[in-house]
Amino acid sequence: VPTQHHIVITNKSHSVWTRPGATRHRAIVNLEEVADFVRRTYPNISSEVVEWHKVPFNQQIEKLLHTTIFITPCGGVSLILPFLPHGAHAIVMDFYANQNVHGFRVGESGSMEGALLNHISHVRKQYYQLYGPEDYEFDFPGATSSREDASVVVNMTRLQLLIDKSLEEMEP
């Protein structure tokens, strides 16, 4: 269990599912703004942005074992969450359902891996919910599925509420 807080933000800069002509696939649209916000708002907590596909596996595990708050898009990139230490918190981005899909109705915020991640009992999960079309951007022109082809625009006020709740719950 880490003795000091450390926040890791996932930069999903690469995906084998990225469509031709798209610059991203299910990522955080305003990643730089999120990283700057975290550094400014929590200056006494170390933080970093990680592109997991560029980090060797053993170093990924080492980074995760020292992480207390993990901020990540949904999808396969969030499935490293089980390697977080006991008591860590994960903030996982939802998707906005613009179609009835996988049990979610139009207008709902859907947790892509929530049914699986909720079984990982040593890590606390918080799902960053999306409330409408202003909370996401399609990844390429002509995209129609906000689940498969859209990235999240993070609202700093909502993110701060989730980070503050995580820190509060980890207080001794």
Short mmCIF file of N, CA and C in Angstrom, two decimals:
data_model
loop_
_atom_site.label_atom_id
_atom_site.label_comp_id
_atom_site.label_asym_id
_atom_site.label_seq_id
_atom_site.Cartn_x
_atom_site.Cartn_y
_atom_site.Cartn_z
N VAL A 1 0.86 -1.18 0.00
CA VAL A 1 0.00 0.00 0.00
C VAL A 1 0.90 1.24 0.00
N PRO A 2 0.73 2.11 -0.98
CA PRO A 2 1.56 3.32 -1.04
C PRO A 2 1.40 4.19 0.20
N THR A 3 2.49 4.84 0.61
CA THR A 3 2.45 5.73 1.77
C THR A 3 2.20 7.18 1.34
N GLN A 4 2.35 7.47 0.06
CA GLN A 4 2.08 8.81 -0.47
C GLN A 4 1.15 8.67 -1.67
N HIS A 5 0.33 9.70 -1.86
CA HIS A 5 -0.58 9.69 -3.01
C HIS A 5 0.18 9.89 -4.31
N HIS A 6 -0.32 9.26 -5.35
CA HIS A 6 0.19 9.45 -6.70
C HIS A 6 -0.96 9.23 -7.66
N ILE A 7 -1.18 10.21 -8.53
CA ILE A 7 -2.28 10.15 -9.50
C ILE A 7 -1.72 9.82 -10.87
N VAL A 8 -2.29 8.81 -11.51
CA VAL A 8 -1.90 8.43 -12.86
C VAL A 8 -3.10 8.64 -13.78
N ILE A 9 -2.84 9.34 -14.89
CA ILE A 9 -3.86 9.60 -15.90
C ILE A 9 -3.44 8.88 -17.18
N THR A 10 -4.35 8.10 -17.74
CA THR A 10 -4.05 7.34 -18.95
C THR A 10 -4.17 8.22 -20.18
N ASN A 11 -3.11 8.23 -20.98
CA ASN A 11 -3.14 8.84 -22.30
C ASN A 11 -3.33 7.70 -23.30
N LYS A 12 -4.53 7.52 -23.75
CA LYS A 12 -4.80 6.47 -24.73
C LYS A 12 -4.51 7.04 -26.11
N SER A 13 -3.23 7.09 -26.45
CA SER A 13 -2.81 7.70 -27.71
C SER A 13 -2.78 6.69 -28.85
N HIS A 14 -2.97 5.42 -28.52
CA HIS A 14 -2.89 4.39 -29.55
C HIS A 14 -3.95 3.32 -29.28
N SER A 15 -4.57 2.85 -30.35
CA SER A 15 -5.50 1.75 -30.25
C SER A 15 -5.52 1.02 -31.58
N VAL A 16 -5.55 -0.30 -31.52
CA VAL A 16 -5.64 -1.07 -32.76
C VAL A 16 -7.01 -0.87 -33.41
N TRP A 17 -7.96 -0.31 -32.69
CA TRP A 17 -9.31 -0.10 -33.19
C TRP A 17 -9.52 1.28 -33.78
N THR A 18 -8.50 2.15 -33.77
CA THR A 18 -8.64 3.49 -34.33
C THR A 18 -8.96 3.41 -35.82
N ARG A 19 -10.00 4.09 -36.23
CA ARG A 19 -10.43 4.09 -37.63
C ARG A 19 -9.49 4.93 -38.48
N PRO A 20 -9.34 4.60 -39.75
CA PRO A 20 -8.54 5.45 -40.65
C PRO A 20 -9.09 6.88 -40.64
N GLY A 21 -8.20 7.84 -40.53
CA GLY A 21 -8.61 9.24 -40.49
C GLY A 21 -8.94 9.76 -39.11
N ALA A 22 -9.03 8.87 -38.12
CA ALA A 22 -9.32 9.28 -36.75
C ALA A 22 -8.01 9.56 -36.01
N THR A 23 -8.04 10.51 -35.12
CA THR A 23 -6.85 10.82 -34.32
C THR A 23 -6.87 10.15 -32.96
N ARG A 24 -8.00 9.51 -32.63
CA ARG A 24 -8.11 8.86 -31.32
C ARG A 24 -9.21 7.81 -31.37
N HIS A 25 -9.27 7.01 -30.31
CA HIS A 25 -10.34 6.02 -30.16
C HIS A 25 -10.64 5.87 -28.67
N ARG A 26 -11.82 6.31 -28.26
CA ARG A 26 -12.26 6.23 -26.87
C ARG A 26 -11.20 6.74 -25.90
N ALA A 27 -10.81 7.97 -26.07
CA ALA A 27 -9.77 8.58 -25.25
C ALA A 27 -10.36 9.75 -24.45
N ILE A 28 -9.50 10.49 -23.78
CA ILE A 28 -9.89 11.72 -23.11
C ILE A 28 -9.55 12.86 -24.08
N VAL A 29 -10.57 13.58 -24.54
CA VAL A 29 -10.38 14.63 -25.55
C VAL A 29 -9.45 15.72 -25.02
N ASN A 30 -9.72 16.21 -23.85
CA ASN A 30 -8.99 17.34 -23.27
C ASN A 30 -7.96 16.88 -22.24
N LEU A 31 -7.16 15.91 -22.63
CA LEU A 31 -6.18 15.29 -21.73
C LEU A 31 -5.20 16.31 -21.14
N GLU A 32 -4.67 17.21 -21.97
CA GLU A 32 -3.71 18.20 -21.45
C GLU A 32 -4.35 19.07 -20.40
N GLU A 33 -5.59 19.48 -20.63
CA GLU A 33 -6.31 20.29 -19.66
C GLU A 33 -6.52 19.52 -18.35
N VAL A 34 -6.85 18.24 -18.46
CA VAL A 34 -7.04 17.40 -17.27
C VAL A 34 -5.73 17.31 -16.49
N ALA A 35 -4.63 17.02 -17.19
CA ALA A 35 -3.33 16.89 -16.51
C ALA A 35 -2.92 18.20 -15.84
N ASP A 36 -3.09 19.33 -16.53
CA ASP A 36 -2.76 20.63 -15.94
C ASP A 36 -3.64 20.93 -14.74
N PHE A 37 -4.93 20.62 -14.85
CA PHE A 37 -5.87 20.83 -13.75
C PHE A 37 -5.45 20.03 -12.52
N VAL A 38 -5.10 18.77 -12.71
CA VAL A 38 -4.69 17.92 -11.58
C VAL A 38 -3.42 18.48 -10.94
N ARG A 39 -2.45 18.89 -11.74
CA ARG A 39 -1.20 19.44 -11.19
C ARG A 39 -1.45 20.73 -10.40
N ARG A 40 -2.31 21.61 -10.95
CA ARG A 40 -2.59 22.88 -10.28
C ARG A 40 -3.46 22.71 -9.03
N THR A 41 -4.45 21.84 -9.12
CA THR A 41 -5.41 21.69 -8.02
C THR A 41 -4.84 20.87 -6.87
N TYR A 42 -3.94 19.95 -7.17
CA TYR A 42 -3.35 19.07 -6.16
C TYR A 42 -1.82 19.17 -6.24
N PRO A 43 -1.26 20.37 -5.94
CA PRO A 43 0.18 20.58 -6.12
C PRO A 43 1.06 19.73 -5.20
N ASN A 44 0.50 19.23 -4.10
CA ASN A 44 1.29 18.43 -3.17
C ASN A 44 1.19 16.93 -3.45
N ILE A 45 0.51 16.58 -4.53
CA ILE A 45 0.37 15.17 -4.91
C ILE A 45 1.06 14.98 -6.26
N SER A 46 1.96 14.03 -6.32
CA SER A 46 2.61 13.76 -7.60
C SER A 46 1.60 13.17 -8.58
N SER A 47 1.81 13.49 -9.85
CA SER A 47 0.92 12.97 -10.88
C SER A 47 1.72 12.79 -12.16
N GLU A 48 1.20 11.93 -13.01
CA GLU A 48 1.83 11.73 -14.31
C GLU A 48 0.79 11.22 -15.30
N VAL A 49 1.09 11.47 -16.57
CA VAL A 49 0.28 10.96 -17.67
C VAL A 49 1.08 9.82 -18.29
N VAL A 50 0.42 8.68 -18.49
CA VAL A 50 1.12 7.49 -18.97
C VAL A 50 0.49 6.98 -20.26
N GLU A 51 1.34 6.69 -21.23
CA GLU A 51 0.94 5.99 -22.44
C GLU A 51 1.37 4.53 -22.23
N TRP A 52 0.44 3.71 -21.78
CA TRP A 52 0.77 2.36 -21.33
C TRP A 52 1.45 1.51 -22.39
N HIS A 53 1.11 1.69 -23.64
CA HIS A 53 1.70 0.85 -24.69
C HIS A 53 3.18 1.14 -24.91
N LYS A 54 3.69 2.23 -24.32
CA LYS A 54 5.10 2.59 -24.45
C LYS A 54 5.93 2.16 -23.24
N VAL A 55 5.27 1.57 -22.25
CA VAL A 55 5.94 1.20 -21.00
C VAL A 55 6.06 -0.32 -20.93
N PRO A 56 7.27 -0.85 -20.70
CA PRO A 56 7.41 -2.31 -20.56
C PRO A 56 6.55 -2.84 -19.42
N PHE A 57 6.10 -4.07 -19.55
CA PHE A 57 5.15 -4.65 -18.60
C PHE A 57 5.60 -4.55 -17.15
N ASN A 58 6.85 -4.89 -16.86
CA ASN A 58 7.31 -4.84 -15.47
C ASN A 58 7.27 -3.42 -14.91
N GLN A 59 7.53 -2.42 -15.76
CA GLN A 59 7.44 -1.03 -15.31
C GLN A 59 5.98 -0.58 -15.15
N GLN A 60 5.08 -1.14 -15.97
CA GLN A 60 3.66 -0.85 -15.80
C GLN A 60 3.20 -1.29 -14.41
N ILE A 61 3.57 -2.51 -14.04
CA ILE A 61 3.19 -3.05 -12.73
C ILE A 61 3.75 -2.17 -11.62
N GLU A 62 5.01 -1.79 -11.75
CA GLU A 62 5.66 -0.94 -10.74
C GLU A 62 4.92 0.39 -10.59
N LYS A 63 4.57 1.02 -11.71
CA LYS A 63 3.82 2.29 -11.67
C LYS A 63 2.47 2.10 -10.99
N LEU A 64 1.77 1.05 -11.37
CA LEU A 64 0.44 0.81 -10.81
C LEU A 64 0.50 0.55 -9.31
N LEU A 65 1.51 -0.15 -8.85
CA LEU A 65 1.63 -0.46 -7.43
C LEU A 65 1.89 0.77 -6.57
N HIS A 66 2.28 1.89 -7.20
CA HIS A 66 2.51 3.14 -6.47
C HIS A 66 1.43 4.18 -6.75
N THR A 67 0.35 3.76 -7.39
CA THR A 67 -0.73 4.66 -7.77
C THR A 67 -1.86 4.57 -6.75
N THR A 68 -2.33 5.73 -6.30
CA THR A 68 -3.47 5.74 -5.38
C THR A 68 -4.75 6.18 -6.09
N ILE A 69 -4.63 7.00 -7.14
CA ILE A 69 -5.79 7.39 -7.94
C ILE A 69 -5.44 7.19 -9.41
N PHE A 70 -6.25 6.41 -10.08
CA PHE A 70 -6.04 6.05 -11.49
C PHE A 70 -7.20 6.61 -12.29
N ILE A 71 -6.91 7.50 -13.24
CA ILE A 71 -7.93 8.12 -14.09
C ILE A 71 -7.74 7.56 -15.50
N THR A 72 -8.81 6.94 -16.04
CA THR A 72 -8.65 6.26 -17.32
C THR A 72 -9.93 6.25 -18.15
N PRO A 73 -9.77 6.26 -19.47
CA PRO A 73 -10.94 6.02 -20.32
C PRO A 73 -11.41 4.58 -20.12
N CYS A 74 -12.61 4.30 -20.60
CA CYS A 74 -13.11 2.93 -20.55
C CYS A 74 -12.51 2.15 -21.71
N GLY A 75 -12.85 0.90 -21.79
CA GLY A 75 -12.30 0.04 -22.83
C GLY A 75 -11.16 -0.78 -22.28
N GLY A 76 -10.48 -1.45 -23.16
CA GLY A 76 -9.40 -2.36 -22.75
C GLY A 76 -8.33 -1.71 -21.91
N VAL A 77 -8.07 -0.42 -22.12
CA VAL A 77 -7.02 0.28 -21.38
C VAL A 77 -7.32 0.34 -19.88
N SER A 78 -8.58 0.22 -19.50
CA SER A 78 -8.94 0.26 -18.08
C SER A 78 -8.74 -1.09 -17.39
N LEU A 79 -8.48 -2.12 -18.16
CA LEU A 79 -8.42 -3.47 -17.58
C LEU A 79 -7.11 -3.78 -16.86
N ILE A 80 -6.25 -2.78 -16.69
CA ILE A 80 -5.07 -2.97 -15.85
C ILE A 80 -5.37 -2.61 -14.40
N LEU A 81 -6.58 -2.14 -14.17
CA LEU A 81 -7.04 -1.75 -12.84
C LEU A 81 -6.79 -2.80 -11.75
N PRO A 82 -6.90 -4.10 -12.01
CA PRO A 82 -6.66 -5.08 -10.93
C PRO A 82 -5.24 -5.05 -10.35
N PHE A 83 -4.31 -4.43 -11.06
CA PHE A 83 -2.93 -4.37 -10.57
C PHE A 83 -2.68 -3.19 -9.65
N LEU A 84 -3.70 -2.38 -9.41
CA LEU A 84 -3.57 -1.28 -8.45
C LEU A 84 -3.48 -1.86 -7.03
N PRO A 85 -2.86 -1.13 -6.12
CA PRO A 85 -2.72 -1.63 -4.75
C PRO A 85 -4.03 -1.59 -3.97
N HIS A 86 -4.06 -2.32 -2.89
CA HIS A 86 -5.22 -2.36 -2.00
C HIS A 86 -5.57 -0.93 -1.57
N GLY A 87 -6.84 -0.56 -1.71
CA GLY A 87 -7.31 0.75 -1.26
C GLY A 87 -7.20 1.85 -2.30
N ALA A 88 -6.61 1.57 -3.45
CA ALA A 88 -6.51 2.58 -4.51
C ALA A 88 -7.91 2.89 -5.05
N HIS A 89 -8.02 4.02 -5.71
CA HIS A 89 -9.27 4.43 -6.34
C HIS A 89 -9.05 4.55 -7.85
N ALA A 90 -10.06 4.17 -8.61
CA ALA A 90 -10.02 4.32 -10.06
C ALA A 90 -11.22 5.15 -10.50
N ILE A 91 -10.94 6.13 -11.34
CA ILE A 91 -11.99 6.94 -11.95
C ILE A 91 -12.03 6.53 -13.41
N VAL A 92 -13.08 5.82 -13.78
CA VAL A 92 -13.21 5.25 -15.12
C VAL A 92 -14.29 6.00 -15.88
N MET A 93 -13.95 6.47 -17.07
CA MET A 93 -14.89 7.22 -17.89
C MET A 93 -16.01 6.30 -18.40
N ASP A 94 -17.24 6.75 -18.30
CA ASP A 94 -18.38 6.07 -18.90
C ASP A 94 -18.46 6.45 -20.38
N PHE A 95 -19.50 5.96 -21.04
CA PHE A 95 -19.85 6.43 -22.38
C PHE A 95 -21.30 6.92 -22.32
N TYR A 96 -21.66 7.79 -23.23
CA TYR A 96 -23.03 8.29 -23.30
C TYR A 96 -23.78 7.46 -24.34
N ALA A 97 -24.86 6.84 -23.94
CA ALA A 97 -25.63 5.99 -24.86
C ALA A 97 -26.49 6.86 -25.77
N ASN A 98 -26.10 6.95 -27.04
CA ASN A 98 -26.93 7.65 -28.02
C ASN A 98 -27.77 6.64 -28.83
N GLN A 99 -27.64 5.36 -28.46
CA GLN A 99 -28.43 4.27 -29.03
C GLN A 99 -28.70 3.29 -27.90
N ASN A 100 -29.79 2.53 -28.00
CA ASN A 100 -30.03 1.47 -27.03
C ASN A 100 -29.02 0.36 -27.32
N VAL A 101 -28.11 0.13 -26.37
CA VAL A 101 -27.04 -0.84 -26.62
C VAL A 101 -26.57 -1.46 -25.31
N HIS A 102 -26.36 -2.76 -25.32
CA HIS A 102 -25.80 -3.51 -24.19
C HIS A 102 -26.52 -3.22 -22.87
N GLY A 103 -27.83 -3.09 -22.92
CA GLY A 103 -28.62 -2.87 -21.72
C GLY A 103 -28.75 -1.42 -21.30
N PHE A 104 -28.13 -0.51 -22.01
CA PHE A 104 -28.24 0.92 -21.71
C PHE A 104 -29.19 1.56 -22.71
N ARG A 105 -30.03 2.44 -22.21
CA ARG A 105 -31.00 3.14 -23.06
C ARG A 105 -30.45 4.50 -23.47
N VAL A 106 -30.98 5.02 -24.55
CA VAL A 106 -30.57 6.34 -25.03
C VAL A 106 -30.67 7.34 -23.89
N GLY A 107 -29.60 8.13 -23.72
CA GLY A 107 -29.58 9.16 -22.69
C GLY A 107 -28.95 8.73 -21.39
N GLU A 108 -28.62 7.46 -21.26
CA GLU A 108 -27.99 6.98 -20.03
C GLU A 108 -26.47 7.02 -20.14
N SER A 109 -25.83 7.11 -19.00
CA SER A 109 -24.39 6.99 -18.91
C SER A 109 -24.08 5.52 -18.69
N GLY A 110 -23.29 4.95 -19.57
CA GLY A 110 -23.02 3.52 -19.51
C GLY A 110 -21.60 3.21 -19.10
N SER A 111 -21.45 2.25 -18.21
CA SER A 111 -20.13 1.79 -17.78
C SER A 111 -19.76 0.57 -18.60
N MET A 112 -18.79 0.74 -19.46
CA MET A 112 -18.45 -0.32 -20.40
C MET A 112 -18.01 -1.61 -19.71
N GLU A 113 -17.11 -1.54 -18.77
CA GLU A 113 -16.62 -2.74 -18.08
C GLU A 113 -17.10 -2.83 -16.64
N GLY A 114 -18.05 -2.02 -16.26
CA GLY A 114 -18.49 -1.96 -14.87
C GLY A 114 -18.86 -3.31 -14.30
N ALA A 115 -19.53 -4.16 -15.07
CA ALA A 115 -19.93 -5.47 -14.56
C ALA A 115 -18.72 -6.32 -14.18
N LEU A 116 -17.63 -6.16 -14.88
CA LEU A 116 -16.40 -6.89 -14.53
C LEU A 116 -15.62 -6.16 -13.44
N LEU A 117 -15.38 -4.86 -13.64
CA LEU A 117 -14.54 -4.11 -12.70
C LEU A 117 -15.10 -4.10 -11.29
N ASN A 118 -16.42 -4.17 -11.15
CA ASN A 118 -17.02 -4.16 -9.82
C ASN A 118 -16.68 -5.41 -9.02
N HIS A 119 -16.14 -6.44 -9.66
CA HIS A 119 -15.70 -7.65 -8.95
C HIS A 119 -14.28 -7.51 -8.39
N ILE A 120 -13.60 -6.45 -8.75
CA ILE A 120 -12.24 -6.20 -8.24
C ILE A 120 -12.41 -5.46 -6.92
N SER A 121 -12.46 -6.21 -5.83
CA SER A 121 -12.88 -5.64 -4.54
C SER A 121 -11.82 -4.81 -3.83
N HIS A 122 -10.54 -4.97 -4.17
CA HIS A 122 -9.52 -4.22 -3.43
C HIS A 122 -9.33 -2.80 -3.97
N VAL A 123 -9.98 -2.46 -5.07
CA VAL A 123 -9.91 -1.12 -5.66
C VAL A 123 -11.30 -0.50 -5.65
N ARG A 124 -11.39 0.75 -5.21
CA ARG A 124 -12.68 1.47 -5.23
C ARG A 124 -12.85 2.08 -6.60
N LYS A 125 -14.01 1.88 -7.22
CA LYS A 125 -14.30 2.42 -8.53
C LYS A 125 -15.30 3.56 -8.45
N GLN A 126 -15.03 4.60 -9.23
CA GLN A 126 -15.97 5.68 -9.42
C GLN A 126 -16.09 5.85 -10.93
N TYR A 127 -17.30 5.94 -11.41
CA TYR A 127 -17.51 6.06 -12.84
C TYR A 127 -17.84 7.51 -13.18
N TYR A 128 -17.02 8.08 -14.04
CA TYR A 128 -17.23 9.45 -14.50
C TYR A 128 -18.38 9.41 -15.50
N GLN A 129 -19.53 9.91 -15.08
CA GLN A 129 -20.73 9.79 -15.90
C GLN A 129 -20.83 10.90 -16.95
N LEU A 130 -21.45 10.55 -18.06
CA LEU A 130 -21.70 11.50 -19.14
C LEU A 130 -23.19 11.80 -19.18
N TYR A 131 -23.53 13.08 -19.29
CA TYR A 131 -24.92 13.50 -19.19
C TYR A 131 -25.54 13.92 -20.52
N GLY A 132 -24.74 14.12 -21.55
CA GLY A 132 -25.30 14.54 -22.83
C GLY A 132 -24.22 14.68 -23.89
N PRO A 133 -24.62 15.09 -25.08
CA PRO A 133 -23.69 15.22 -26.20
C PRO A 133 -22.53 16.18 -25.95
N GLU A 134 -22.68 17.09 -25.01
CA GLU A 134 -21.57 18.01 -24.70
C GLU A 134 -20.43 17.30 -23.97
N ASP A 135 -20.67 16.09 -23.50
CA ASP A 135 -19.66 15.34 -22.74
C ASP A 135 -18.81 14.40 -23.60
N TYR A 136 -19.03 14.42 -24.90
CA TYR A 136 -18.20 13.57 -25.76
C TYR A 136 -18.04 14.21 -27.14
N GLU A 137 -17.03 13.74 -27.87
CA GLU A 137 -16.82 14.12 -29.26
C GLU A 137 -16.61 12.85 -30.06
N PHE A 138 -17.20 12.80 -31.24
CA PHE A 138 -16.95 11.66 -32.11
C PHE A 138 -15.50 11.69 -32.57
N ASP A 139 -14.93 10.51 -32.76
CA ASP A 139 -13.52 10.38 -33.10
C ASP A 139 -13.22 10.57 -34.58
N PHE A 140 -14.24 10.53 -35.42
CA PHE A 140 -14.03 10.73 -36.85
C PHE A 140 -15.34 11.17 -37.49
N PRO A 141 -15.26 11.86 -38.62
CA PRO A 141 -16.48 12.31 -39.30
C PRO A 141 -17.33 11.11 -39.71
N GLY A 142 -18.63 11.24 -39.54
CA GLY A 142 -19.54 10.18 -39.92
C GLY A 142 -19.77 9.12 -38.86
N ALA A 143 -19.10 9.24 -37.72
CA ALA A 143 -19.30 8.27 -36.63
C ALA A 143 -20.72 8.40 -36.10
N THR A 144 -21.30 7.30 -35.67
CA THR A 144 -22.67 7.32 -35.17
C THR A 144 -22.82 6.71 -33.78
N SER A 145 -21.89 5.87 -33.36
CA SER A 145 -21.99 5.20 -32.06
C SER A 145 -21.14 5.91 -31.02
N SER A 146 -21.81 6.52 -30.05
CA SER A 146 -21.05 7.21 -29.00
C SER A 146 -20.35 6.22 -28.08
N ARG A 147 -20.75 4.95 -28.10
CA ARG A 147 -20.07 3.94 -27.31
C ARG A 147 -18.76 3.52 -27.98
N GLU A 148 -18.82 3.27 -29.27
CA GLU A 148 -17.66 2.73 -29.99
C GLU A 148 -16.75 3.78 -30.58
N ASP A 149 -17.29 4.94 -30.93
CA ASP A 149 -16.54 5.89 -31.75
C ASP A 149 -16.48 7.30 -31.18
N ALA A 150 -16.50 7.43 -29.87
CA ALA A 150 -16.45 8.76 -29.27
C ALA A 150 -15.50 8.78 -28.07
N SER A 151 -14.95 9.95 -27.82
CA SER A 151 -14.06 10.17 -26.69
C SER A 151 -14.69 11.17 -25.72
N VAL A 152 -14.27 11.12 -24.49
CA VAL A 152 -14.88 11.90 -23.40
C VAL A 152 -14.26 13.29 -23.28
N VAL A 153 -15.11 14.28 -23.13
CA VAL A 153 -14.68 15.64 -22.78
C VAL A 153 -14.90 15.76 -21.28
N VAL A 154 -13.81 15.84 -20.53
CA VAL A 154 -13.89 15.83 -19.07
C VAL A 154 -14.18 17.24 -18.55
N ASN A 155 -15.16 17.31 -17.65
CA ASN A 155 -15.53 18.53 -16.96
C ASN A 155 -14.73 18.57 -15.65
N MET A 156 -13.95 19.64 -15.45
CA MET A 156 -13.04 19.69 -14.30
C MET A 156 -13.77 19.73 -12.97
N THR A 157 -14.93 20.36 -12.90
CA THR A 157 -15.69 20.41 -11.65
C THR A 157 -16.10 19.00 -11.23
N ARG A 158 -16.61 18.24 -12.17
CA ARG A 158 -17.02 16.85 -11.87
C ARG A 158 -15.81 15.99 -11.53
N LEU A 159 -14.72 16.18 -12.27
CA LEU A 159 -13.51 15.41 -11.98
C LEU A 159 -13.00 15.72 -10.57
N GLN A 160 -13.00 16.98 -10.20
CA GLN A 160 -12.52 17.36 -8.87
C GLN A 160 -13.38 16.71 -7.78
N LEU A 161 -14.69 16.66 -7.98
CA LEU A 161 -15.55 16.00 -6.99
C LEU A 161 -15.15 14.53 -6.80
N LEU A 162 -14.84 13.86 -7.89
CA LEU A 162 -14.45 12.44 -7.81
C LEU A 162 -13.08 12.27 -7.17
N ILE A 163 -12.14 13.13 -7.52
CA ILE A 163 -10.80 13.04 -6.91
C ILE A 163 -10.89 13.37 -5.43
N ASP A 164 -11.62 14.44 -5.08
CA ASP A 164 -11.76 14.81 -3.67
C ASP A 164 -12.41 13.68 -2.87
N LYS A 165 -13.40 13.04 -3.42
CA LYS A 165 -14.06 11.90 -2.75
C LYS A 165 -13.07 10.76 -2.56
N SER A 166 -12.26 10.51 -3.57
CA SER A 166 -11.23 9.47 -3.45
C SER A 166 -10.26 9.78 -2.32
N LEU A 167 -9.77 11.02 -2.30
CA LEU A 167 -8.82 11.41 -1.25
C LEU A 167 -9.45 11.32 0.13
N GLU A 168 -10.70 11.76 0.23
CA GLU A 168 -11.42 11.72 1.51
C GLU A 168 -11.55 10.28 2.00
N GLU A 169 -11.88 9.37 1.11
CA GLU A 169 -12.07 7.97 1.50
C GLU A 169 -10.76 7.26 1.85
N MET A 170 -9.64 7.84 1.40
CA MET A 170 -8.34 7.23 1.71
C MET A 170 -7.67 7.85 2.93
N GLU A 171 -8.32 8.84 3.56
CA GLU A 171 -7.74 9.45 4.75
C GLU A 171 -7.61 8.42 5.87
N PRO A 172 -6.53 8.51 6.64
CA PRO A 172 -6.37 7.54 7.74
C PRO A 172 -7.39 7.73 8.85
#
